[in-house]
Amino acid sequence: MTSDLDFYAHVATHGEVLGVGIGAQPAQWEAALGTDYLDTQDADLLRRDYGLVELSFQKDNDAWPCFGVSLQVHRLTQDTESDVPAPLRDTYGEFAPTVRFEQLAAAIARLGYTVEPEPDAAGTSDDIRRHRVTESGVRIFVRTPEGPQQTGEVWSLSMSPAWWRNTG
């Protein structure tokens, strides 16, 4: 049986969710994740929110290709049942309310991928550190430890080739 950790590691290394990724149209995401989402449109931009999974689309003629996918892991501390789309629960089982970065990094390494810190990551705060999966370009945002006995919790994962193009 696969687990939520398997899901996060797969997304981090392959840049896709249930076979759908960057460039996919809204209908393809709906076929994979269902119809329980909230759309917010502003001119030629569309944000689709499935709770855990948040998608960004930009209109291109008559198409709406996806240009950004993020996993808002921090939202699960409130309600894993309603924030995890049913197709993900059906595939990966129950999702824990938090994910430890060390566990995710180890799962990624077991798949043969490398996670490296981005020490001077612009746009992050003092309580968030950014890491990058070298081979896929997926970014992992991690809460900094709040005490000597705690390890960091994953805040979110983000994949968007257009956003990260100039940052290595």
PDB file of C-alpha atoms in Angstrom:
ATOM      1  CA  MET A   1       0.000   0.000   0.000  1.00  0.00           C
ATOM      2  CA  THR A   2       1.260   3.433  -0.850  1.00  0.00           C
ATOM      3  CA  SER A   3       1.204   6.267   1.666  1.00  0.00           C
ATOM      4  CA  ASP A   4       0.946  10.037   1.833  1.00  0.00           C
ATOM      5  CA  LEU A   5       4.752  10.171   2.073  1.00  0.00           C
ATOM      6  CA  ASP A   6       4.927   8.194  -1.187  1.00  0.00           C
ATOM      7  CA  PHE A   7       2.618  10.775  -2.758  1.00  0.00           C
ATOM      8  CA  TYR A   8       4.754  13.730  -1.688  1.00  0.00           C
ATOM      9  CA  ALA A   9       7.962  12.005  -2.816  1.00  0.00           C
ATOM     10  CA  HIS A  10       6.410  11.164  -6.195  1.00  0.00           C
ATOM     11  CA  VAL A  11       5.259  14.746  -6.758  1.00  0.00           C
ATOM     12  CA  ALA A  12       8.677  16.072  -5.690  1.00  0.00           C
ATOM     13  CA  THR A  13      10.530  13.800  -8.087  1.00  0.00           C
ATOM     14  CA  HIS A  14       8.144  13.570 -11.044  1.00  0.00           C
ATOM     15  CA  GLY A  15       6.338  16.919 -10.920  1.00  0.00           C
ATOM     16  CA  GLU A  16       2.888  15.456 -11.439  1.00  0.00           C
ATOM     17  CA  VAL A  17      -0.244  14.483  -9.499  1.00  0.00           C
ATOM     18  CA  LEU A  18      -2.063  11.304 -10.543  1.00  0.00           C
ATOM     19  CA  GLY A  19      -0.513  11.560 -14.007  1.00  0.00           C
ATOM     20  CA  VAL A  20      -1.341  15.248 -14.560  1.00  0.00           C
ATOM     21  CA  GLY A  21       1.129  18.123 -14.437  1.00  0.00           C
ATOM     22  CA  ILE A  22       2.382  21.381 -15.895  1.00  0.00           C
ATOM     23  CA  GLY A  23       0.708  22.189 -19.220  1.00  0.00           C
ATOM     24  CA  ALA A  24      -2.458  20.191 -18.503  1.00  0.00           C
ATOM     25  CA  GLN A  25      -5.852  21.823 -19.062  1.00  0.00           C
ATOM     26  CA  PRO A  26      -8.434  22.354 -16.270  1.00  0.00           C
ATOM     27  CA  ALA A  27     -10.552  19.461 -17.609  1.00  0.00           C
ATOM     28  CA  GLN A  28      -7.593  17.079 -17.267  1.00  0.00           C
ATOM     29  CA  TRP A  29      -7.147  18.108 -13.631  1.00  0.00           C
ATOM     30  CA  GLU A  30     -10.866  17.682 -13.031  1.00  0.00           C
ATOM     31  CA  ALA A  31     -10.729  14.169 -14.514  1.00  0.00           C
ATOM     32  CA  ALA A  32      -7.876  13.288 -12.134  1.00  0.00           C
ATOM     33  CA  LEU A  33      -8.954  15.083  -8.929  1.00  0.00           C
ATOM     34  CA  GLY A  34     -12.713  15.469  -9.249  1.00  0.00           C
ATOM     35  CA  THR A  35     -15.112  18.385  -9.132  1.00  0.00           C
ATOM     36  CA  ASP A  36     -14.740  19.449  -5.498  1.00  0.00           C
ATOM     37  CA  TYR A  37     -12.717  22.628  -6.036  1.00  0.00           C
ATOM     38  CA  LEU A  38     -12.972  26.402  -5.928  1.00  0.00           C
ATOM     39  CA  ASP A  39     -11.995  28.495  -8.964  1.00  0.00           C
ATOM     40  CA  THR A  40     -10.894  32.105  -8.722  1.00  0.00           C
ATOM     41  CA  GLN A  41     -10.401  33.916 -12.016  1.00  0.00           C
ATOM     42  CA  ASP A  42      -8.784  37.294 -12.564  1.00  0.00           C
ATOM     43  CA  ALA A  43      -8.596  38.269 -16.253  1.00  0.00           C
ATOM     44  CA  ASP A  44      -6.339  35.697 -17.941  1.00  0.00           C
ATOM     45  CA  LEU A  45      -5.328  33.913 -14.725  1.00  0.00           C
ATOM     46  CA  LEU A  46      -7.199  31.101 -13.028  1.00  0.00           C
ATOM     47  CA  ARG A  47      -6.458  29.591  -9.630  1.00  0.00           C
ATOM     48  CA  ARG A  48      -8.066  26.243  -8.839  1.00  0.00           C
ATOM     49  CA  ASP A  49      -8.050  25.212  -5.189  1.00  0.00           C
ATOM     50  CA  TYR A  50      -8.587  21.580  -4.198  1.00  0.00           C
ATOM     51  CA  GLY A  51      -7.398  22.159  -0.617  1.00  0.00           C
ATOM     52  CA  LEU A  52      -4.106  20.279  -0.554  1.00  0.00           C
ATOM     53  CA  VAL A  53      -3.571  20.805  -4.293  1.00  0.00           C
ATOM     54  CA  GLU A  54      -3.593  24.329  -5.685  1.00  0.00           C
ATOM     55  CA  LEU A  55      -3.249  24.978  -9.423  1.00  0.00           C
ATOM     56  CA  SER A  56      -2.465  28.059 -11.520  1.00  0.00           C
ATOM     57  CA  PHE A  57      -3.555  28.445 -15.147  1.00  0.00           C
ATOM     58  CA  GLN A  58      -2.997  31.224 -17.671  1.00  0.00           C
ATOM     59  CA  LYS A  59      -5.200  31.710 -20.713  1.00  0.00           C
ATOM     60  CA  ASP A  60      -3.431  31.162 -24.015  1.00  0.00           C
ATOM     61  CA  ASN A  61      -5.858  31.789 -26.893  1.00  0.00           C
ATOM     62  CA  ASP A  62      -8.683  29.307 -26.204  1.00  0.00           C
ATOM     63  CA  ALA A  63      -6.610  27.080 -23.888  1.00  0.00           C
ATOM     64  CA  TRP A  64      -5.828  27.319 -20.172  1.00  0.00           C
ATOM     65  CA  PRO A  65      -2.512  25.473 -19.638  1.00  0.00           C
ATOM     66  CA  CYS A  66      -1.418  24.879 -16.058  1.00  0.00           C
ATOM     67  CA  PHE A  67       1.774  26.757 -15.195  1.00  0.00           C
ATOM     68  CA  GLY A  68       1.974  26.106 -11.458  1.00  0.00           C
ATOM     69  CA  VAL A  69       1.143  23.303  -9.061  1.00  0.00           C
ATOM     70  CA  SER A  70       1.562  23.513  -5.315  1.00  0.00           C
ATOM     71  CA  LEU A  71       0.787  21.197  -2.462  1.00  0.00           C
ATOM     72  CA  GLN A  72      -0.369  23.279   0.507  1.00  0.00           C
ATOM     73  CA  VAL A  73       0.616  20.697   3.121  1.00  0.00           C
ATOM     74  CA  HIS A  74       0.166  23.155   6.005  1.00  0.00           C
ATOM     75  CA  ARG A  75      -3.604  23.164   5.358  1.00  0.00           C
ATOM     76  CA  LEU A  76      -3.840  19.553   6.561  1.00  0.00           C
ATOM     77  CA  THR A  77      -3.305  20.588  10.178  1.00  0.00           C
ATOM     78  CA  GLN A  78      -6.889  21.888  10.096  1.00  0.00           C
ATOM     79  CA  ASP A  79      -8.761  19.108   8.295  1.00  0.00           C
ATOM     80  CA  THR A  80      -7.212  16.274   6.310  1.00  0.00           C
ATOM     81  CA  GLU A  81     -10.569  14.773   5.296  1.00  0.00           C
ATOM     82  CA  SER A  82     -11.933  17.775   3.385  1.00  0.00           C
ATOM     83  CA  ASP A  83      -8.582  19.161   2.191  1.00  0.00           C
ATOM     84  CA  VAL A  84      -7.363  15.967   0.473  1.00  0.00           C
ATOM     85  CA  PRO A  85      -9.213  15.222  -2.775  1.00  0.00           C
ATOM     86  CA  ALA A  86     -10.982  11.844  -2.689  1.00  0.00           C
ATOM     87  CA  PRO A  87      -8.960  10.404  -5.610  1.00  0.00           C
ATOM     88  CA  LEU A  88      -5.754  11.018  -3.625  1.00  0.00           C
ATOM     89  CA  ARG A  89      -7.184   9.347  -0.506  1.00  0.00           C
ATOM     90  CA  ASP A  90      -8.368   6.421  -2.672  1.00  0.00           C
ATOM     91  CA  THR A  91      -4.853   5.996  -4.101  1.00  0.00           C
ATOM     92  CA  TYR A  92      -2.640   6.841  -1.106  1.00  0.00           C
ATOM     93  CA  GLY A  93      -4.831   6.217   1.934  1.00  0.00           C
ATOM     94  CA  GLU A  94      -5.140   8.574   4.865  1.00  0.00           C
ATOM     95  CA  PHE A  95      -2.998  11.707   4.987  1.00  0.00           C
ATOM     96  CA  ALA A  96      -1.268  12.780   8.192  1.00  0.00           C
ATOM     97  CA  PRO A  97      -1.793  16.370   9.361  1.00  0.00           C
ATOM     98  CA  THR A  98       1.957  17.098   9.066  1.00  0.00           C
ATOM     99  CA  VAL A  99       4.976  15.831   7.135  1.00  0.00           C
ATOM    100  CA  ARG A 100       8.516  16.016   8.479  1.00  0.00           C
ATOM    101  CA  PHE A 101      11.084  17.311   6.019  1.00  0.00           C
ATOM    102  CA  GLU A 102      13.686  14.724   7.057  1.00  0.00           C
ATOM    103  CA  GLN A 103      11.274  11.895   6.237  1.00  0.00           C
ATOM    104  CA  LEU A 104      10.377  13.416   2.872  1.00  0.00           C
ATOM    105  CA  ALA A 105      14.032  14.062   1.987  1.00  0.00           C
ATOM    106  CA  ALA A 106      14.866  10.429   2.857  1.00  0.00           C
ATOM    107  CA  ALA A 107      11.979   9.149   0.702  1.00  0.00           C
ATOM    108  CA  ILE A 108      13.172  11.332  -2.188  1.00  0.00           C
ATOM    109  CA  ALA A 109      16.739  10.031  -1.770  1.00  0.00           C
ATOM    110  CA  ARG A 110      15.471   6.426  -1.835  1.00  0.00           C
ATOM    111  CA  LEU A 111      14.036   7.207  -5.274  1.00  0.00           C
ATOM    112  CA  GLY A 112      17.510   8.287  -6.425  1.00  0.00           C
ATOM    113  CA  TYR A 113      16.969  12.052  -6.334  1.00  0.00           C
ATOM    114  CA  THR A 114      18.849  14.819  -4.534  1.00  0.00           C
ATOM    115  CA  VAL A 115      17.466  17.529  -2.237  1.00  0.00           C
ATOM    116  CA  GLU A 116      19.606  20.583  -1.634  1.00  0.00           C
ATOM    117  CA  PRO A 117      18.991  23.725   0.414  1.00  0.00           C
ATOM    118  CA  GLU A 118      18.679  27.094  -1.252  1.00  0.00           C
ATOM    119  CA  PRO A 119      20.536  29.195   1.316  1.00  0.00           C
ATOM    120  CA  ASP A 120      19.701  32.678   0.080  1.00  0.00           C
ATOM    121  CA  ALA A 121      16.242  31.980  -1.258  1.00  0.00           C
ATOM    122  CA  ALA A 122      14.509  35.247  -2.073  1.00  0.00           C
ATOM    123  CA  GLY A 123      10.901  35.486  -1.014  1.00  0.00           C
ATOM    124  CA  THR A 124      11.179  33.295   2.046  1.00  0.00           C
ATOM    125  CA  SER A 125      10.795  34.449   5.619  1.00  0.00           C
ATOM    126  CA  ASP A 126      12.887  33.750   8.699  1.00  0.00           C
ATOM    127  CA  ASP A 127      10.585  30.878   9.660  1.00  0.00           C
ATOM    128  CA  ILE A 128      10.564  29.198   6.209  1.00  0.00           C
ATOM    129  CA  ARG A 129      13.521  27.648   4.367  1.00  0.00           C
ATOM    130  CA  ARG A 130      13.435  26.535   0.762  1.00  0.00           C
ATOM    131  CA  HIS A 131      14.948  23.336  -0.628  1.00  0.00           C
ATOM    132  CA  ARG A 132      15.123  22.124  -4.224  1.00  0.00           C
ATOM    133  CA  VAL A 133      14.915  18.672  -5.748  1.00  0.00           C
ATOM    134  CA  THR A 134      17.843  19.005  -8.131  1.00  0.00           C
ATOM    135  CA  GLU A 135      16.592  16.744 -10.893  1.00  0.00           C
ATOM    136  CA  SER A 136      12.945  17.915 -11.022  1.00  0.00           C
ATOM    137  CA  GLY A 137      13.215  21.536  -9.914  1.00  0.00           C
ATOM    138  CA  VAL A 138      10.380  21.083  -7.406  1.00  0.00           C
ATOM    139  CA  ARG A 139      10.781  23.404  -4.408  1.00  0.00           C
ATOM    140  CA  ILE A 140      10.019  22.289  -0.859  1.00  0.00           C
ATOM    141  CA  PHE A 141       9.209  24.983   1.691  1.00  0.00           C
ATOM    142  CA  VAL A 142      10.001  23.934   5.252  1.00  0.00           C
ATOM    143  CA  ARG A 143       9.209  25.562   8.569  1.00  0.00           C
ATOM    144  CA  THR A 144      12.365  26.168  10.533  1.00  0.00           C
ATOM    145  CA  PRO A 145      12.647  24.281  13.793  1.00  0.00           C
ATOM    146  CA  GLU A 146      11.136  26.111  16.731  1.00  0.00           C
ATOM    147  CA  GLY A 147      13.255  24.326  19.303  1.00  0.00           C
ATOM    148  CA  PRO A 148      16.298  22.076  19.570  1.00  0.00           C
ATOM    149  CA  GLN A 149      14.194  18.879  19.754  1.00  0.00           C
ATOM    150  CA  GLN A 150      11.926  19.609  16.787  1.00  0.00           C
ATOM    151  CA  THR A 151      12.509  18.936  13.119  1.00  0.00           C
ATOM    152  CA  GLY A 152      11.063  21.052  10.338  1.00  0.00           C
ATOM    153  CA  GLU A 153       7.600  20.453   8.986  1.00  0.00           C
ATOM    154  CA  VAL A 154       6.898  20.734   5.275  1.00  0.00           C
ATOM    155  CA  TRP A 155       4.846  23.851   4.592  1.00  0.00           C
ATOM    156  CA  SER A 156       4.367  23.305   0.843  1.00  0.00           C
ATOM    157  CA  LEU A 157       5.789  21.881  -2.369  1.00  0.00           C
ATOM    158  CA  SER A 158       5.822  23.993  -5.505  1.00  0.00           C
ATOM    159  CA  MET A 159       6.436  23.210  -9.142  1.00  0.00           C
ATOM    160  CA  SER A 160       6.400  25.911 -11.753  1.00  0.00           C
ATOM    161  CA  PRO A 161       9.099  25.940 -14.409  1.00  0.00           C
ATOM    162  CA  ALA A 162       8.246  29.525 -15.363  1.00  0.00           C
ATOM    163  CA  TRP A 163       8.637  30.771 -11.768  1.00  0.00           C
ATOM    164  CA  TRP A 164      11.916  28.968 -11.123  1.00  0.00           C
ATOM    165  CA  ARG A 165      13.539  29.490 -14.532  1.00  0.00           C
ATOM    166  CA  ASN A 166      16.037  32.060 -13.338  1.00  0.00           C
ATOM    167  CA  THR A 167      16.811  30.596  -9.933  1.00  0.00           C
ATOM    168  CA  GLY A 168      18.787  27.530 -10.914  1.00  0.00           C
TER     169      GLY A 168
END
